[in-house]
PDB file of C-alpha atoms in Angstrom:
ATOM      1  CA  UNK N   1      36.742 111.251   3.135  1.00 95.00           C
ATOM      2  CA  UNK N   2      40.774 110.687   3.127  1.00 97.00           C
ATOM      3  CA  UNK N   3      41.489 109.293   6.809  1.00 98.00           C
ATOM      4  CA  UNK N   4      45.314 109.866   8.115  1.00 98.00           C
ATOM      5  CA  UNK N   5      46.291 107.883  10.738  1.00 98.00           C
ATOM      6  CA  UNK N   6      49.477 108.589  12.565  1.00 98.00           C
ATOM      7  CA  UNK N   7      51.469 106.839  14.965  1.00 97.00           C
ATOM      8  CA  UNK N   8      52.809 107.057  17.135  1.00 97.00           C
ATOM      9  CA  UNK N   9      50.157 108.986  19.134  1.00 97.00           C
ATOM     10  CA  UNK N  10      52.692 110.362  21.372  1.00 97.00           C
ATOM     11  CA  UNK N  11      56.371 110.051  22.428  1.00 97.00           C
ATOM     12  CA  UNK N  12      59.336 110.702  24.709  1.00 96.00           C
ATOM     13  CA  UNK N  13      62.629 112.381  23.636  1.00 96.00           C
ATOM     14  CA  UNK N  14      65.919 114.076  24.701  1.00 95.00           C
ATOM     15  CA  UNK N  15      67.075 116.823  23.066  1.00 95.00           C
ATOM     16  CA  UNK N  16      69.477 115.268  20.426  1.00 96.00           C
ATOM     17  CA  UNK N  17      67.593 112.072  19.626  1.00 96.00           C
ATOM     18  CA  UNK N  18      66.145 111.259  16.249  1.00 97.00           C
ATOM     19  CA  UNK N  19      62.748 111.440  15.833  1.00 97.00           C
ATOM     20  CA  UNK N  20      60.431 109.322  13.051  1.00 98.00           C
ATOM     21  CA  UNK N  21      56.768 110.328  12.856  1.00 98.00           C
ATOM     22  CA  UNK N  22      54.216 107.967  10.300  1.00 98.00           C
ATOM     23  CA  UNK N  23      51.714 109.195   8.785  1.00 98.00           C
ATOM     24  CA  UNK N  24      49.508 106.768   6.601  1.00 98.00           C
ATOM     25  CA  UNK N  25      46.383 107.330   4.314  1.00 98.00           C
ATOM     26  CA  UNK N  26      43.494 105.613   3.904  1.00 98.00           C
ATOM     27  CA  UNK N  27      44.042 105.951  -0.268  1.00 98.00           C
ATOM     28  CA  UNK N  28      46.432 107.182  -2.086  1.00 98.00           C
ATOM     29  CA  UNK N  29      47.286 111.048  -2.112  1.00 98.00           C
ATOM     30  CA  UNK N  30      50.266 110.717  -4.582  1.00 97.00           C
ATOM     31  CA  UNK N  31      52.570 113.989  -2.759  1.00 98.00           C
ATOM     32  CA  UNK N  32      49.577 115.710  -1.312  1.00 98.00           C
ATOM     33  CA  UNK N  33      50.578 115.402   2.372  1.00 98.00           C
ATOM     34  CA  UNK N  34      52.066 118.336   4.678  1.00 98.00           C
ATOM     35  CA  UNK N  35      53.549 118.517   7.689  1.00 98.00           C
ATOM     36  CA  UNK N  36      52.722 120.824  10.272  1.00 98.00           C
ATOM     37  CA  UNK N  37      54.068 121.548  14.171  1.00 97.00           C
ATOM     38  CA  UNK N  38      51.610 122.935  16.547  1.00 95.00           C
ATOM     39  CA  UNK N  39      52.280 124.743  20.027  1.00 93.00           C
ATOM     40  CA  UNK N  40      49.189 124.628  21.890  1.00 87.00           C
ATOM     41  CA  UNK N  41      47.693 128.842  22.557  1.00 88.00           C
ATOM     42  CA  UNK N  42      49.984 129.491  19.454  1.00 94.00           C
ATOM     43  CA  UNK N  43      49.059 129.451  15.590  1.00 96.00           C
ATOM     44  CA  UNK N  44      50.322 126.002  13.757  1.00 96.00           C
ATOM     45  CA  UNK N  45      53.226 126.214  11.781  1.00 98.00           C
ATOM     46  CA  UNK N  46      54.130 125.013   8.472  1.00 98.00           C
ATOM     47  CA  UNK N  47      56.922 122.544   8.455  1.00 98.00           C
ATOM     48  CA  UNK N  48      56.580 120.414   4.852  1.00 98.00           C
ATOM     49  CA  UNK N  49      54.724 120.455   1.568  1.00 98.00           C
ATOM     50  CA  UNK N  50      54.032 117.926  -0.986  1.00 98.00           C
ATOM     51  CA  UNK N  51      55.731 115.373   1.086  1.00 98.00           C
ATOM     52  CA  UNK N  52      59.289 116.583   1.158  1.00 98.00           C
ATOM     53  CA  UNK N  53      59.725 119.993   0.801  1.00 98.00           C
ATOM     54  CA  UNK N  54      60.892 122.331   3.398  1.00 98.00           C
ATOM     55  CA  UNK N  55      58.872 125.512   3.947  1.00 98.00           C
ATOM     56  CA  UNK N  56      61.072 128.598   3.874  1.00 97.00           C
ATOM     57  CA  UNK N  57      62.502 129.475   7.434  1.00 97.00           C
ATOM     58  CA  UNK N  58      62.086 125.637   8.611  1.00 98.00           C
ATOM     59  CA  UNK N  59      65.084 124.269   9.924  1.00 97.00           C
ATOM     60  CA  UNK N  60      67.094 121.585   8.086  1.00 98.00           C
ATOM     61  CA  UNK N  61      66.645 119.003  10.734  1.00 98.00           C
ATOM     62  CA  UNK N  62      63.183 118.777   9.522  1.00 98.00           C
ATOM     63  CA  UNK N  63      62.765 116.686   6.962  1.00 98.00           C
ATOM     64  CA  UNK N  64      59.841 114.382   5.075  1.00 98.00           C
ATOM     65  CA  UNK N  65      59.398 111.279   2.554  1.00 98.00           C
ATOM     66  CA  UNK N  66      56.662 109.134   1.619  1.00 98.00           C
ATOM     67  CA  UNK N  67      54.332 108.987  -1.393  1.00 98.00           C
ATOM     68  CA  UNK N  68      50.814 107.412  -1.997  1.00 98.00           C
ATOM     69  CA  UNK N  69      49.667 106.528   0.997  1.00 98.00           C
ATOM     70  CA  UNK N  70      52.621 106.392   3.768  1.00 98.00           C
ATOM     71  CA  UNK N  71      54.672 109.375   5.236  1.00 98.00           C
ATOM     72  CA  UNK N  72      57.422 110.069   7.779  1.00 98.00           C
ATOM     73  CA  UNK N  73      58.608 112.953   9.377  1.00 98.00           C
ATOM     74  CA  UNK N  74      61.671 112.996  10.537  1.00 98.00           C
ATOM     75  CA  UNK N  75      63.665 115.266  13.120  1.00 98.00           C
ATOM     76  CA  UNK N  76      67.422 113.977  12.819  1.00 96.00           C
ATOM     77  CA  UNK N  77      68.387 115.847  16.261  1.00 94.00           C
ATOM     78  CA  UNK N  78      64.980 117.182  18.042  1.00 96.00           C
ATOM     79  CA  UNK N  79      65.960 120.681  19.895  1.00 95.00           C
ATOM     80  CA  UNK N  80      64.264 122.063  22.913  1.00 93.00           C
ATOM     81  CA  UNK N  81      62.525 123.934  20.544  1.00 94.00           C
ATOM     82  CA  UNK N  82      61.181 120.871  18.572  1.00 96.00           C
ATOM     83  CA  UNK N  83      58.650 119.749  21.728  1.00 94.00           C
ATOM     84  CA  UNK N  84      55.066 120.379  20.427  1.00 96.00           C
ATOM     85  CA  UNK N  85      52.290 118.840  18.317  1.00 96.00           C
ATOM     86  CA  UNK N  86      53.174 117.212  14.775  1.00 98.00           C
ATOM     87  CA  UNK N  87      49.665 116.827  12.338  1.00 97.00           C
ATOM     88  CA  UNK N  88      49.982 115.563   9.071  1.00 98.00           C
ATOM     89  CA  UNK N  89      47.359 116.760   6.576  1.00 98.00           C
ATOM     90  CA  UNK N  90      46.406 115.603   3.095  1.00 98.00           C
ATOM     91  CA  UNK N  91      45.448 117.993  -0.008  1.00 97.00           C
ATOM     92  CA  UNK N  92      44.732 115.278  -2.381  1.00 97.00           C
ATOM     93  CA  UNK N  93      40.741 115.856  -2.281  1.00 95.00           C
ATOM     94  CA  UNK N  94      38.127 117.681  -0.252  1.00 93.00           C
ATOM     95  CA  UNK N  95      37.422 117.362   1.932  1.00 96.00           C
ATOM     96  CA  UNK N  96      40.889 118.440   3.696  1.00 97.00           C
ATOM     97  CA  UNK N  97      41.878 116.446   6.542  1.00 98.00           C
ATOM     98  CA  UNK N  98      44.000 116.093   8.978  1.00 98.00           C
ATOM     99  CA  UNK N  99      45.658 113.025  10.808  1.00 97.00           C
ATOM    100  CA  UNK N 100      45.357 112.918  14.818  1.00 96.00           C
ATOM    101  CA  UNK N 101      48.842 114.537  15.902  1.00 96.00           C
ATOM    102  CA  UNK N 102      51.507 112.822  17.090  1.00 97.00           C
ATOM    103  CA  UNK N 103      52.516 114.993  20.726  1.00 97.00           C
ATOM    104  CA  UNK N 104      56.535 114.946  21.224  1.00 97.00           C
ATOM    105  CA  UNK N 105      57.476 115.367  25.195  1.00 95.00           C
ATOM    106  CA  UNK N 106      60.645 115.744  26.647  1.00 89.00           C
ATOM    107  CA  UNK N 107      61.913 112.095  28.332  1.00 87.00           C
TER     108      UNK N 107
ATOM    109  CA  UNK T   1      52.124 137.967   7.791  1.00 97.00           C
ATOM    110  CA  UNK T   2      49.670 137.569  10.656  1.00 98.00           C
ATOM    111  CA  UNK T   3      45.917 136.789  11.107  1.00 98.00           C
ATOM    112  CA  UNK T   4      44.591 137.417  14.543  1.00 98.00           C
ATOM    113  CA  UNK T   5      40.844 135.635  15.112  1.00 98.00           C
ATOM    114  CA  UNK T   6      38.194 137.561  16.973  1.00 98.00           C
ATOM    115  CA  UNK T   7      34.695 136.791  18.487  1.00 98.00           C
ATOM    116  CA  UNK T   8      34.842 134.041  19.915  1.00 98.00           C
ATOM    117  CA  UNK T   9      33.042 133.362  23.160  1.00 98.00           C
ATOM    118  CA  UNK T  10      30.743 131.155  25.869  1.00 98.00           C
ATOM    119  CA  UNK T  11      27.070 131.114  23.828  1.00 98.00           C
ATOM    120  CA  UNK T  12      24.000 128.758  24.474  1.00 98.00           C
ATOM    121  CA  UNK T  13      22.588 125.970  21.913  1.00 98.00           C
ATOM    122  CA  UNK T  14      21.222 127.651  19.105  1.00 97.00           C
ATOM    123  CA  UNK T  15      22.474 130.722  19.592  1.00 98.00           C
ATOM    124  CA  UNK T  16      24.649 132.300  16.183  1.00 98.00           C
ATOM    125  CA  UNK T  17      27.955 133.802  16.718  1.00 98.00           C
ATOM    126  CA  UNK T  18      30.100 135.748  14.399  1.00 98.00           C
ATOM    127  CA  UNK T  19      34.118 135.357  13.766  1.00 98.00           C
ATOM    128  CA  UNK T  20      36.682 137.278  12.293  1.00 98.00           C
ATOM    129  CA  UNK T  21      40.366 137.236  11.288  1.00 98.00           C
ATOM    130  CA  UNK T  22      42.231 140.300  10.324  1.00 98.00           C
ATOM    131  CA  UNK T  23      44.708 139.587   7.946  1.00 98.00           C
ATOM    132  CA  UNK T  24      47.790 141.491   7.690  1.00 98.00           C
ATOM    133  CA  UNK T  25      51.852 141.009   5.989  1.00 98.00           C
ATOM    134  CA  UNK T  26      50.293 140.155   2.641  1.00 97.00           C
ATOM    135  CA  UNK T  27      47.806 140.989  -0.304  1.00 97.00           C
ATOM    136  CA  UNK T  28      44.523 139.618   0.988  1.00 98.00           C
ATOM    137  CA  UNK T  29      42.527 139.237  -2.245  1.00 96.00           C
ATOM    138  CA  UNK T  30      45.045 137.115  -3.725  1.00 97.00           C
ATOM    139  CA  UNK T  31      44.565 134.178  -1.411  1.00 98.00           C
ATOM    140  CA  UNK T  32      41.938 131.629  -0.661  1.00 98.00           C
ATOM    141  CA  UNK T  33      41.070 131.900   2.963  1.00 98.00           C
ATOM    142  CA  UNK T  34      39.865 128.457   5.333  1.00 98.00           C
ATOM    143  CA  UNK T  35      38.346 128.048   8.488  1.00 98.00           C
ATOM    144  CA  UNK T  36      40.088 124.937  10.690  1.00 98.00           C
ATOM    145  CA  UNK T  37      38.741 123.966  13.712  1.00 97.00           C
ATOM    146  CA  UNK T  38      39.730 121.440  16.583  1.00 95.00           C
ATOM    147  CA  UNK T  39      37.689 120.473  19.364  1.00 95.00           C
ATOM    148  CA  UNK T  40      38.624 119.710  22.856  1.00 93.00           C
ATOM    149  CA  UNK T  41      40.797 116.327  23.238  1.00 90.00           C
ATOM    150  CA  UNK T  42      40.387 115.998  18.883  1.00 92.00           C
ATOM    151  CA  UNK T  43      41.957 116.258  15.680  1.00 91.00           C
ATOM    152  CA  UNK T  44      41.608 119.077  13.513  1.00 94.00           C
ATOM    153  CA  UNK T  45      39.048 119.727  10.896  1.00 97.00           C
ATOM    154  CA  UNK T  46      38.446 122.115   8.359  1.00 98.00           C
ATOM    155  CA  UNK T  47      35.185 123.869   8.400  1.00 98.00           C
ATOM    156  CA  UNK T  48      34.969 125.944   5.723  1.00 98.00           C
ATOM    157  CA  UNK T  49      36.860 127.317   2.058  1.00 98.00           C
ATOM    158  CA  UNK T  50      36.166 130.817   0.200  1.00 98.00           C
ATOM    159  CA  UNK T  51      38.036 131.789  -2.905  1.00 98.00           C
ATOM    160  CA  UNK T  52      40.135 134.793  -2.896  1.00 97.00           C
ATOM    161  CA  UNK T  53      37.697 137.125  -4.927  1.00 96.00           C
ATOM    162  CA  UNK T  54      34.919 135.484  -1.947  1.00 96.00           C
ATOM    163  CA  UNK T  55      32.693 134.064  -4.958  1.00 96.00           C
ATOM    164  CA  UNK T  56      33.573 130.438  -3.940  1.00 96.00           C
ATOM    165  CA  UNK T  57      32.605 129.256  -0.942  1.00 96.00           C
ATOM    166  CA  UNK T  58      32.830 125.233   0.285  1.00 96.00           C
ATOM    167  CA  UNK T  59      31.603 123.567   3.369  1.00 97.00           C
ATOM    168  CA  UNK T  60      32.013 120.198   5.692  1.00 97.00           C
ATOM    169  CA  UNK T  61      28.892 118.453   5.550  1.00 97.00           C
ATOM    170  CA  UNK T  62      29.100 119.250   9.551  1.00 96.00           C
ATOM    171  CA  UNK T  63      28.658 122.893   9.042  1.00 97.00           C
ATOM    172  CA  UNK T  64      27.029 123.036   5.953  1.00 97.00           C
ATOM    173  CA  UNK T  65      23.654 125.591   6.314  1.00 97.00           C
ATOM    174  CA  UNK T  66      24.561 126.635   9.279  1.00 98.00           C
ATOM    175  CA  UNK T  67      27.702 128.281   9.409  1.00 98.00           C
ATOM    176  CA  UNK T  68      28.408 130.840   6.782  1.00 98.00           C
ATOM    177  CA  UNK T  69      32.230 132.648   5.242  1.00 98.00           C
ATOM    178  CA  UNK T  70      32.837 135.573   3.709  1.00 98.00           C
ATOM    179  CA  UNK T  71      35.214 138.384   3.561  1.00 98.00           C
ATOM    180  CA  UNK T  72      35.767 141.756   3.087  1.00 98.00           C
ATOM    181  CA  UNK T  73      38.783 142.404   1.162  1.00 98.00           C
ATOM    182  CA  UNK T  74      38.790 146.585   1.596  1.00 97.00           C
ATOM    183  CA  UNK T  75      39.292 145.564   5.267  1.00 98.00           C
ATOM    184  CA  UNK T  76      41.641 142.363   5.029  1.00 98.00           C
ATOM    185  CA  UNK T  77      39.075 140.621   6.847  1.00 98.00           C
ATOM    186  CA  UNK T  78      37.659 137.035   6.430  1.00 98.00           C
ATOM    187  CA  UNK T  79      34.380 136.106   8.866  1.00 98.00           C
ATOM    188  CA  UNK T  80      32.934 133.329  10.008  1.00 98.00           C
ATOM    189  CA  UNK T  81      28.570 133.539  10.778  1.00 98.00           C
ATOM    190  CA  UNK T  82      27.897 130.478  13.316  1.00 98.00           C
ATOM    191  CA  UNK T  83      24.144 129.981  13.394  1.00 98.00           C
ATOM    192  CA  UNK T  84      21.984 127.197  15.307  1.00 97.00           C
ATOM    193  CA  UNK T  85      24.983 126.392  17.241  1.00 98.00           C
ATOM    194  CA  UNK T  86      25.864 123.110  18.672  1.00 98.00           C
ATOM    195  CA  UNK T  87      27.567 121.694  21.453  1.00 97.00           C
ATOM    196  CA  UNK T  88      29.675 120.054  19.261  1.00 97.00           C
ATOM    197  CA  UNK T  89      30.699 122.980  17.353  1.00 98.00           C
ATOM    198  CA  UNK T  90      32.663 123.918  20.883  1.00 98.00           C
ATOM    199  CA  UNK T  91      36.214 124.532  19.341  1.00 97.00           C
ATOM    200  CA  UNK T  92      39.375 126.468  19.253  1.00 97.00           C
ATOM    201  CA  UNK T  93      38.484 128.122  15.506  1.00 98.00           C
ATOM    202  CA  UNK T  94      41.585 129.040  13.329  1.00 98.00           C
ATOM    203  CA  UNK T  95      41.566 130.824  10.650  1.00 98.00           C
ATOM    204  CA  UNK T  96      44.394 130.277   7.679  1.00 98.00           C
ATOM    205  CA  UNK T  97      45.602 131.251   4.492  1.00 98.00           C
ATOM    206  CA  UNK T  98      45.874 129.061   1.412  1.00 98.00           C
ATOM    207  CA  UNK T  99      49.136 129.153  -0.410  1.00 97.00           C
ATOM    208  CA  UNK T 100      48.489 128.126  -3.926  1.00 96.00           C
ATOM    209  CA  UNK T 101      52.283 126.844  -4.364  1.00 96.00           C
ATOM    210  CA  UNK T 102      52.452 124.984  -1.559  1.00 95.00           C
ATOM    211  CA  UNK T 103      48.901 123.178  -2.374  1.00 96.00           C
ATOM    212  CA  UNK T 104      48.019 123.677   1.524  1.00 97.00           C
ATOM    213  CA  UNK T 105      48.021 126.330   4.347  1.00 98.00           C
ATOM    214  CA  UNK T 106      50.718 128.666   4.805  1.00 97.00           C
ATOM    215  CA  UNK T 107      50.019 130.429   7.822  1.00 98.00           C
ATOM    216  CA  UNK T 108      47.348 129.962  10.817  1.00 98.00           C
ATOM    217  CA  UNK T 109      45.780 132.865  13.094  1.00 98.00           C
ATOM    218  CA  UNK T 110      46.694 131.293  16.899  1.00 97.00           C
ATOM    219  CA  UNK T 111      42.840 130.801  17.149  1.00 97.00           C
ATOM    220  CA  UNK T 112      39.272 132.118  19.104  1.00 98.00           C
ATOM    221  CA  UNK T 113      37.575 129.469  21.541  1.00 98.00           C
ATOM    222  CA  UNK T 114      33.901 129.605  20.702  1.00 98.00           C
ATOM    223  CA  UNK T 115      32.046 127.210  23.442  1.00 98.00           C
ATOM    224  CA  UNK T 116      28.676 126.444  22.956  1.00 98.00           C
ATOM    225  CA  UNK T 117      27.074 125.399  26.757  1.00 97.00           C
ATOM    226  CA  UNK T 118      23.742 125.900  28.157  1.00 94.00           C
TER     227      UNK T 118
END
């Protein structure tokens, strides 16, 4: 199995800063790595696909790079909004899997 | 679109348990449906696959022969049969819909806690 590591685990913001969120593979997954945001009680949210690409309705401030087997996402000015649960997850092979999640607090 | 997961509930070791998700905003039998799970203080991890015409069905080794998919596309429904349950099957199960364009899931139901205590 594919195992996604990211880091940090957790981390403080204000509403404003920029954000970086890494998310590395244990082999290669060429573009097969989405980005999700996740609200605890609430259903997770799509953010990226295939590495960089936006999903329809996601704010611009979103954005993500990376191929092979290291990924950021990247918030350029986090919103109130913004404060929640970031997973990566890869859909190179199967099984799927996901990296730990990366929780975003207000400082 | 919205799926809403049902079912899940407090049930003793070895007990079965049955989940659903009603799916609704978009053609059901079009789309490959997955069960995602994530125990309490862990990652996520996906349970369980079935193909949009419910022929093709694939498992985690952690599940496999004892948990069960399927769906009923007249009713926009995808299920989930839990048998010989486990403590550590004690989740939050979500059920989600597979977008063939984006390669991954497109939308997620908000989740059913199934917790399996003696």
């Amino acid at each position: 199995d594919i195992q996604l590591t990211q880091s940090p685990s957790s981390l403080s913001a204000s509403v404003g800063d920029r954000i970086t969120i890494t998310c590395r593979t244990s082999q290669s997954v060429a573009a097969s790595l989405n980005w999700f945001q996740y609200k605890p009680g609430k259903a997770p949210e799509l953010l990226i696909y295939t590495a960089s690409t936006l999903q329809d309705g996601v704010p611009t401030r979103f954005s993500g790079s990376g191929s092979g087997t290291e990924f950021t996402l990247t918030i350029t000015s986090v919103h109130p909004d913004d404060f929640a649960i970031y997973f990566c997850q890869q859909s190179h092979s199967t099984p799927l899997t996901f990296g730990g999640g990366t929780k975003v607090e207000i400082k | 679109v919205q799926l809403v997961e049902s079912g899940g509930a407090v049930v003793q070791p070895g007990r079965s348990l049955r989940l659903s998700c009603a799916a609704s905003g978009f053609t059901f039998n079009f789309h490959g449906m997955h069960w995602v799970r994530q125990a309490p203080g862990k990652g996520l991890e996906w349970v369980a696959a079935l193909s949009a015409d419910g022929t093709k069905g694939n498992y985690a080794d952690s599940v496999k022969g004892r948990l069960t998919i399927s769906r009923d596309n007249s009713q926009k429904k995808l299920h989930l049969e839990m048998n010989s349950l486990r403590p550590e099957d004690t989740a939050m199960y979500h059920c989600a819909k597979w977008s063939s364009m984006a390669g991954t899931f497109d939308y997620w139901g908000p989740g059913t806690l199934v917790t399996v205590s003696s």
